[in-house]
mmCIF file of N, CA, C and O in Angstrom:
data_model
loop_
_atom_site.group_PDB
_atom_site.id
_atom_site.type_symbol
_atom_site.label_atom_id
_atom_site.label_comp_id
_atom_site.label_asym_id
_atom_site.label_seq_id
_atom_site.Cartn_x
_atom_site.Cartn_y
_atom_site.Cartn_z
ATOM 1 N N UNK A 78 76.987 87.356 144.217
ATOM 2 C CA UNK A 78 76.385 86.446 144.575
ATOM 3 C C UNK A 78 77.126 85.124 145.131
ATOM 4 O O UNK A 78 78.233 84.614 145.002
ATOM 5 N N UNK A 79 76.800 84.623 146.322
ATOM 6 C CA UNK A 79 77.563 83.508 147.043
ATOM 7 C C UNK A 79 77.511 82.269 146.415
ATOM 8 O O UNK A 79 76.713 82.140 145.466
ATOM 9 N N UNK A 80 78.475 81.433 146.914
ATOM 10 C CA UNK A 80 78.731 79.892 146.438
ATOM 11 C C UNK A 80 77.391 79.070 146.482
ATOM 12 O O UNK A 80 76.897 78.700 145.412
ATOM 13 N N UNK A 81 76.520 79.352 147.564
ATOM 14 C CA UNK A 81 75.751 78.798 147.892
ATOM 15 C C UNK A 81 74.128 78.932 147.438
ATOM 16 O O UNK A 81 73.201 78.321 147.310
ATOM 17 N N UNK A 82 74.441 79.882 146.782
ATOM 18 C CA UNK A 82 72.884 80.762 146.105
ATOM 19 C C UNK A 82 72.821 80.163 144.779
ATOM 20 O O UNK A 82 74.091 80.289 143.894
ATOM 21 N N UNK A 83 72.055 79.802 144.370
ATOM 22 C CA UNK A 83 71.343 79.155 142.932
ATOM 23 C C UNK A 83 71.206 80.317 141.855
ATOM 24 O O UNK A 83 70.554 81.284 142.031
ATOM 25 N N UNK A 84 71.725 80.340 140.562
ATOM 26 C CA UNK A 84 71.233 80.796 139.759
ATOM 27 C C UNK A 84 69.845 80.656 139.118
ATOM 28 O O UNK A 84 69.219 79.855 139.366
ATOM 29 N N UNK A 85 69.262 81.608 138.686
ATOM 30 C CA UNK A 85 68.199 81.829 137.876
ATOM 31 C C UNK A 85 68.227 81.527 136.488
ATOM 32 O O UNK A 85 69.112 81.637 136.110
ATOM 33 N N UNK A 86 67.392 80.627 136.162
ATOM 34 C CA UNK A 86 67.617 80.369 134.676
ATOM 35 C C UNK A 86 67.592 81.952 133.857
ATOM 36 O O UNK A 86 68.791 81.582 132.878
ATOM 37 N N UNK A 87 67.003 82.576 134.476
ATOM 38 C CA UNK A 87 67.256 84.257 133.384
ATOM 39 C C UNK A 87 68.201 84.504 133.912
ATOM 40 O O UNK A 87 68.737 85.964 133.046
ATOM 41 N N UNK A 88 69.223 84.468 134.803
ATOM 42 C CA UNK A 88 70.507 84.758 135.422
ATOM 43 C C UNK A 88 71.692 84.222 133.958
ATOM 44 O O UNK A 88 72.878 84.985 134.094
ATOM 45 N N UNK A 89 71.200 83.301 133.380
ATOM 46 C CA UNK A 89 72.297 82.622 132.575
ATOM 47 C C UNK A 89 72.299 83.470 131.405
ATOM 48 O O UNK A 89 71.437 83.903 130.856
ATOM 49 N N UNK A 90 73.581 83.515 130.681
ATOM 50 C CA UNK A 90 73.856 84.193 129.317
ATOM 51 C C UNK A 90 72.737 83.690 128.370
ATOM 52 O O UNK A 90 72.739 82.186 128.797
ATOM 53 N N UNK A 91 72.706 83.994 127.023
ATOM 54 C CA UNK A 91 71.699 83.654 126.004
ATOM 55 C C UNK A 91 72.479 82.119 125.891
ATOM 56 O O UNK A 91 71.464 81.072 125.399
ATOM 57 N N UNK A 92 73.309 81.797 125.542
ATOM 58 C CA UNK A 92 74.096 80.458 124.978
ATOM 59 C C UNK A 92 74.057 79.397 126.317
ATOM 60 O O UNK A 92 73.650 78.398 125.970
ATOM 61 N N UNK A 93 73.863 79.752 127.354
ATOM 62 C CA UNK A 93 73.638 78.755 128.368
ATOM 63 C C UNK A 93 72.444 78.660 128.368
ATOM 64 O O UNK A 93 72.291 77.371 128.867
ATOM 65 N N UNK A 94 71.347 79.402 128.434
ATOM 66 C CA UNK A 94 69.731 78.899 128.247
ATOM 67 C C UNK A 94 70.073 78.004 127.338
ATOM 68 O O UNK A 94 69.070 77.144 127.513
ATOM 69 N N UNK A 95 70.193 78.311 125.837
ATOM 70 C CA UNK A 95 70.019 77.553 124.876
ATOM 71 C C UNK A 95 70.694 75.801 125.239
ATOM 72 O O UNK A 95 69.941 74.844 124.569
ATOM 73 N N UNK A 96 71.952 76.128 125.604
ATOM 74 C CA UNK A 96 72.384 74.826 125.912
ATOM 75 C C UNK A 96 71.832 73.706 127.035
ATOM 76 O O UNK A 96 71.553 73.091 126.902
ATOM 77 N N UNK A 97 71.338 74.600 128.046
ATOM 78 C CA UNK A 97 70.272 74.224 129.120
ATOM 79 C C UNK A 97 69.197 73.507 128.502
ATOM 80 O O UNK A 97 68.742 72.420 128.857
ATOM 81 N N UNK A 98 68.470 74.431 127.564
ATOM 82 C CA UNK A 98 67.317 73.804 127.122
ATOM 83 C C UNK A 98 67.553 72.416 126.343
ATOM 84 O O UNK A 98 66.631 71.522 125.912
ATOM 85 N N UNK A 99 68.565 72.636 125.459
ATOM 86 C CA UNK A 99 69.021 71.558 124.199
ATOM 87 C C UNK A 99 69.186 70.380 124.950
ATOM 88 O O UNK A 99 68.944 68.913 124.629
ATOM 89 N N UNK A 100 69.660 70.286 125.799
ATOM 90 C CA UNK A 100 70.223 69.375 126.955
ATOM 91 C C UNK A 100 69.004 68.339 127.683
ATOM 92 O O UNK A 100 69.217 67.817 127.663
ATOM 93 N N UNK A 101 68.315 69.097 128.268
ATOM 94 C CA UNK A 101 66.999 68.935 128.555
ATOM 95 C C UNK A 101 66.278 68.230 127.587
ATOM 96 O O UNK A 101 65.587 67.106 127.742
ATOM 97 N N UNK A 102 65.895 68.727 126.091
ATOM 98 C CA UNK A 102 65.282 68.001 125.172
ATOM 99 C C UNK A 102 66.067 66.910 125.037
ATOM 100 O O UNK A 102 65.344 65.726 124.906
ATOM 101 N N UNK A 103 67.217 67.092 125.022
ATOM 102 C CA UNK A 103 68.077 65.576 124.554
ATOM 103 C C UNK A 103 67.687 64.360 126.039
ATOM 104 O O UNK A 103 67.643 63.232 125.387
ATOM 105 N N UNK A 104 67.809 64.950 127.015
ATOM 106 C CA UNK A 104 67.770 63.700 127.922
ATOM 107 C C UNK A 104 66.595 63.553 128.076
ATOM 108 O O UNK A 104 66.254 61.839 128.433
ATOM 109 N N UNK A 105 65.291 64.107 127.828
ATOM 110 C CA UNK A 105 63.673 63.841 127.693
ATOM 111 C C UNK A 105 63.963 62.852 126.760
ATOM 112 O O UNK A 105 63.028 61.354 126.539
ATOM 113 N N UNK A 106 64.562 63.096 125.415
ATOM 114 C CA UNK A 106 64.097 62.296 124.193
ATOM 115 C C UNK A 106 64.854 60.848 124.490
ATOM 116 O O UNK A 106 64.267 59.932 123.788
ATOM 117 N N UNK A 107 66.106 60.757 124.999
ATOM 118 C CA UNK A 107 66.726 59.367 125.427
ATOM 119 C C UNK A 107 65.981 58.610 125.988
ATOM 120 O O UNK A 107 65.848 57.390 126.193
ATOM 121 N N UNK A 108 65.268 59.307 127.471
ATOM 122 C CA UNK A 108 64.483 58.435 128.051
ATOM 123 C C UNK A 108 63.425 57.682 127.245
ATOM 124 O O UNK A 108 62.508 56.971 127.464
ATOM 125 N N UNK A 109 62.417 59.176 126.316
ATOM 126 C CA UNK A 109 61.264 58.528 125.640
ATOM 127 C C UNK A 109 61.616 57.551 124.749
ATOM 128 O O UNK A 109 61.195 56.393 124.590
ATOM 129 N N UNK A 110 62.982 57.501 124.239
ATOM 130 C CA UNK A 110 62.976 56.300 123.202
ATOM 131 C C UNK A 110 63.754 54.885 123.926
ATOM 132 O O UNK A 110 63.151 54.013 123.683
ATOM 133 N N UNK A 111 64.210 55.179 125.174
ATOM 134 C CA UNK A 111 64.175 53.742 126.174
ATOM 135 C C UNK A 111 62.547 53.424 126.321
ATOM 136 O O UNK A 111 62.403 52.136 126.396
ATOM 137 N N UNK A 112 61.766 54.365 126.772
ATOM 138 C CA UNK A 112 60.442 53.916 126.875
ATOM 139 C C UNK A 112 59.573 53.227 126.006
ATOM 140 O O UNK A 112 58.822 52.118 125.841
ATOM 141 N N UNK A 113 59.945 53.782 124.491
ATOM 142 C CA UNK A 113 59.235 53.292 123.317
ATOM 143 C C UNK A 113 59.948 51.804 122.977
ATOM 144 O O UNK A 113 59.042 51.153 122.592
ATOM 145 N N UNK A 114 61.009 51.855 123.172
ATOM 146 C CA UNK A 114 61.554 50.195 122.519
ATOM 147 C C UNK A 114 61.299 49.444 124.036
ATOM 148 O O UNK A 114 60.870 48.209 123.659
ATOM 149 N N UNK A 115 61.352 49.486 125.503
ATOM 150 C CA UNK A 115 60.928 48.792 126.521
ATOM 151 C C UNK A 115 59.520 48.522 126.015
ATOM 152 O O UNK A 115 58.995 46.950 126.375
ATOM 153 N N UNK A 116 58.384 49.375 125.684
ATOM 154 C CA UNK A 116 57.412 49.172 125.559
ATOM 155 C C UNK A 116 57.004 47.918 124.088
ATOM 156 O O UNK A 116 55.846 46.960 124.093
ATOM 157 N N UNK A 117 57.837 48.045 123.139
ATOM 158 C CA UNK A 117 57.669 47.225 121.812
ATOM 159 C C UNK A 117 58.279 46.309 122.296
ATOM 160 O O UNK A 117 58.246 45.645 121.050
ATOM 161 N N UNK A 118 59.106 45.826 122.895
ATOM 162 C CA UNK A 118 60.162 44.555 122.880
ATOM 163 C C UNK A 118 59.307 43.392 123.733
ATOM 164 O O UNK A 118 59.134 44.023 124.668
ATOM 165 N N UNK A 119 59.448 42.537 122.936
ATOM 166 C CA UNK A 119 58.790 41.262 123.798
ATOM 167 C C UNK A 119 59.425 41.418 124.769
ATOM 168 O O UNK A 119 60.596 41.608 125.158
ATOM 169 N N UNK A 120 58.829 40.663 126.330
ATOM 170 C CA UNK A 120 59.270 40.589 127.612
ATOM 171 C C UNK A 120 60.654 39.429 127.549
ATOM 172 O O UNK A 120 61.573 39.571 128.568
ATOM 173 N N UNK A 121 60.765 38.635 126.531
ATOM 174 C CA UNK A 121 61.806 37.781 126.236
ATOM 175 C C UNK A 121 62.989 38.360 125.581
ATOM 176 O O UNK A 121 64.430 37.916 126.134
ATOM 177 N N UNK A 122 62.930 39.406 125.192
ATOM 178 C CA UNK A 122 64.272 40.064 125.148
ATOM 179 C C UNK A 122 64.833 41.042 125.573
ATOM 180 O O UNK A 122 65.569 42.053 125.625
ATOM 181 N N UNK A 123 63.715 41.080 127.056
ATOM 182 C CA UNK A 123 64.353 42.047 128.062
ATOM 183 C C UNK A 123 64.884 41.173 129.321
ATOM 184 O O UNK A 123 64.618 40.191 129.930
ATOM 185 N N UNK A 124 65.982 41.667 129.749
ATOM 186 C CA UNK A 124 66.622 41.041 130.826
ATOM 187 C C UNK A 124 66.120 41.628 132.510
ATOM 188 O O UNK A 124 66.130 43.071 132.440
ATOM 189 N N UNK A 125 65.526 40.421 133.143
ATOM 190 C CA UNK A 125 64.284 41.175 133.966
ATOM 191 C C UNK A 125 62.975 41.503 133.625
ATOM 192 O O UNK A 125 62.994 41.552 132.649
ATOM 193 N N UNK A 126 62.302 41.545 134.830
ATOM 194 C CA UNK A 126 60.964 41.652 134.734
ATOM 195 C C UNK A 126 61.018 43.419 133.674
ATOM 196 O O UNK A 126 61.551 44.450 134.234
ATOM 197 N N UNK A 127 60.190 43.438 132.800
ATOM 198 C CA UNK A 127 59.720 44.886 132.157
ATOM 199 C C UNK A 127 59.173 45.826 133.161
ATOM 200 O O UNK A 127 59.914 47.448 132.953
ATOM 201 N N UNK A 128 58.519 45.966 134.270
ATOM 202 C CA UNK A 128 58.292 46.935 135.343
ATOM 203 C C UNK A 128 59.206 47.342 136.078
ATOM 204 O O UNK A 128 59.244 48.624 136.696
ATOM 205 N N UNK A 129 60.666 46.685 136.271
ATOM 206 C CA UNK A 129 61.386 47.019 136.981
ATOM 207 C C UNK A 129 62.360 48.163 136.103
ATOM 208 O O UNK A 129 62.589 48.908 136.888
ATOM 209 N N UNK A 130 62.302 48.115 134.843
ATOM 210 C CA UNK A 130 63.094 48.974 134.092
ATOM 211 C C UNK A 130 62.418 50.533 133.949
ATOM 212 O O UNK A 130 63.217 51.288 133.708
ATOM 213 N N UNK A 131 61.185 50.437 134.335
ATOM 214 C CA UNK A 131 60.235 51.529 134.354
ATOM 215 C C UNK A 131 61.172 52.770 135.418
ATOM 216 O O UNK A 131 61.483 53.997 134.638
ATOM 217 N N UNK A 132 61.175 52.613 136.702
ATOM 218 C CA UNK A 132 61.856 53.532 137.533
ATOM 219 C C UNK A 132 63.246 53.802 137.373
ATOM 220 O O UNK A 132 64.079 54.801 137.091
ATOM 221 N N UNK A 133 63.669 52.422 136.550
ATOM 222 C CA UNK A 133 65.427 52.520 136.000
ATOM 223 C C UNK A 133 65.682 53.878 135.074
ATOM 224 O O UNK A 133 66.459 54.926 135.437
ATOM 225 N N UNK A 134 64.800 53.939 134.201
ATOM 226 C CA UNK A 134 64.870 54.511 132.668
ATOM 227 C C UNK A 134 64.808 56.265 133.332
ATOM 228 O O UNK A 134 65.201 56.831 132.959
ATOM 229 N N UNK A 135 63.712 56.464 134.365
ATOM 230 C CA UNK A 135 63.704 57.307 134.719
ATOM 231 C C UNK A 135 64.438 58.500 135.352
ATOM 232 O O UNK A 135 64.650 60.144 135.879
ATOM 233 N N UNK A 136 65.745 57.848 135.759
ATOM 234 C CA UNK A 136 67.141 58.320 136.306
ATOM 235 C C UNK A 136 67.470 59.124 135.258
ATOM 236 O O UNK A 136 68.198 58.371 134.268
ATOM 237 N N UNK A 137 67.986 60.301 135.444
ATOM 238 C CA UNK A 137 68.459 60.662 134.286
ATOM 239 C C UNK A 137 69.977 60.039 133.741
ATOM 240 O O UNK A 137 70.778 60.148 134.430
ATOM 241 N N UNK A 138 69.866 60.237 132.395
ATOM 242 C CA UNK A 138 71.182 59.783 131.763
ATOM 243 C C UNK A 138 71.648 58.748 131.998
ATOM 244 O O UNK A 138 71.497 57.797 131.290
ATOM 245 N N UNK A 139 71.519 58.318 133.294
ATOM 246 C CA UNK A 139 72.228 56.826 133.646
ATOM 247 C C UNK A 139 71.181 55.788 133.554
ATOM 248 O O UNK A 139 71.734 55.010 132.659
ATOM 249 N N UNK A 140 69.747 56.164 133.755
ATOM 250 C CA UNK A 140 68.944 55.047 133.434
ATOM 251 C C UNK A 140 68.779 54.501 131.947
ATOM 252 O O UNK A 140 68.773 53.385 131.490
ATOM 253 N N UNK A 141 68.450 55.581 131.063
ATOM 254 C CA UNK A 141 68.383 54.822 129.538
ATOM 255 C C UNK A 141 69.543 54.294 129.175
ATOM 256 O O UNK A 141 69.470 53.383 128.501
ATOM 257 N N UNK A 142 70.751 54.947 129.740
ATOM 258 C CA UNK A 142 71.972 54.228 128.803
ATOM 259 C C UNK A 142 71.951 52.991 129.729
ATOM 260 O O UNK A 142 72.343 52.021 128.967
ATOM 261 N N UNK A 143 71.810 52.600 130.640
ATOM 262 C CA UNK A 143 71.650 51.300 131.383
ATOM 263 C C UNK A 143 71.117 50.276 130.798
ATOM 264 O O UNK A 143 71.251 49.261 130.601
ATOM 265 N N UNK A 144 69.395 50.841 130.296
ATOM 266 C CA UNK A 144 68.720 49.971 130.061
ATOM 267 C C UNK A 144 69.300 49.663 128.768
ATOM 268 O O UNK A 144 69.235 48.240 128.131
ATOM 269 N N UNK A 145 69.732 50.470 127.746
ATOM 270 C CA UNK A 145 70.164 50.161 126.519
ATOM 271 C C UNK A 145 71.593 49.541 126.280
ATOM 272 O O UNK A 145 71.607 48.662 125.461
ATOM 273 N N UNK A 146 72.421 49.701 127.481
ATOM 274 C CA UNK A 146 73.372 48.859 127.384
ATOM 275 C C UNK A 146 73.258 47.550 128.020
ATOM 276 O O UNK A 146 74.073 46.568 128.017
ATOM 277 N N UNK A 147 72.481 47.138 129.323
ATOM 278 C CA UNK A 147 72.459 46.206 130.021
ATOM 279 C C UNK A 147 71.123 45.475 130.049
ATOM 280 O O UNK A 147 71.024 44.384 130.627
ATOM 281 N N UNK A 148 70.218 46.481 129.634
ATOM 282 C CA UNK A 148 68.622 45.744 129.874
ATOM 283 C C UNK A 148 67.973 44.875 128.405
ATOM 284 O O UNK A 148 67.292 43.924 129.044
ATOM 285 N N UNK A 149 68.818 45.147 127.508
ATOM 286 C CA UNK A 149 67.994 44.098 126.355
ATOM 287 C C UNK A 149 68.980 43.340 126.049
ATOM 288 O O UNK A 149 70.383 43.139 126.019
ATOM 289 N N UNK A 150 68.266 41.944 125.950
ATOM 290 C CA UNK A 150 69.156 41.023 125.157
ATOM 291 C C UNK A 150 69.487 40.957 123.915
ATOM 292 O O UNK A 150 68.866 41.575 122.858
ATOM 293 N N UNK A 151 70.812 40.689 123.542
ATOM 294 C CA UNK A 151 71.151 40.848 122.356
ATOM 295 C C UNK A 151 70.809 39.771 121.244
ATOM 296 O O UNK A 151 70.199 38.855 121.532
#
């Protein structure tokens, strides 16, 4: 297999497949938690307009982390 050739999911070992699935579940859960928090929090407790945070949260890992660290007023 050359360096530029991508591996298929089925080519991964079982532990690698399990790890990939668990990381995917964690990533989706983190984003879902951020969306639930954003929806349930009053606009006065959010830095900036709420609709602006929707595409930010969609950025893998960084978006939800940014929302939780910088998007909410204390």
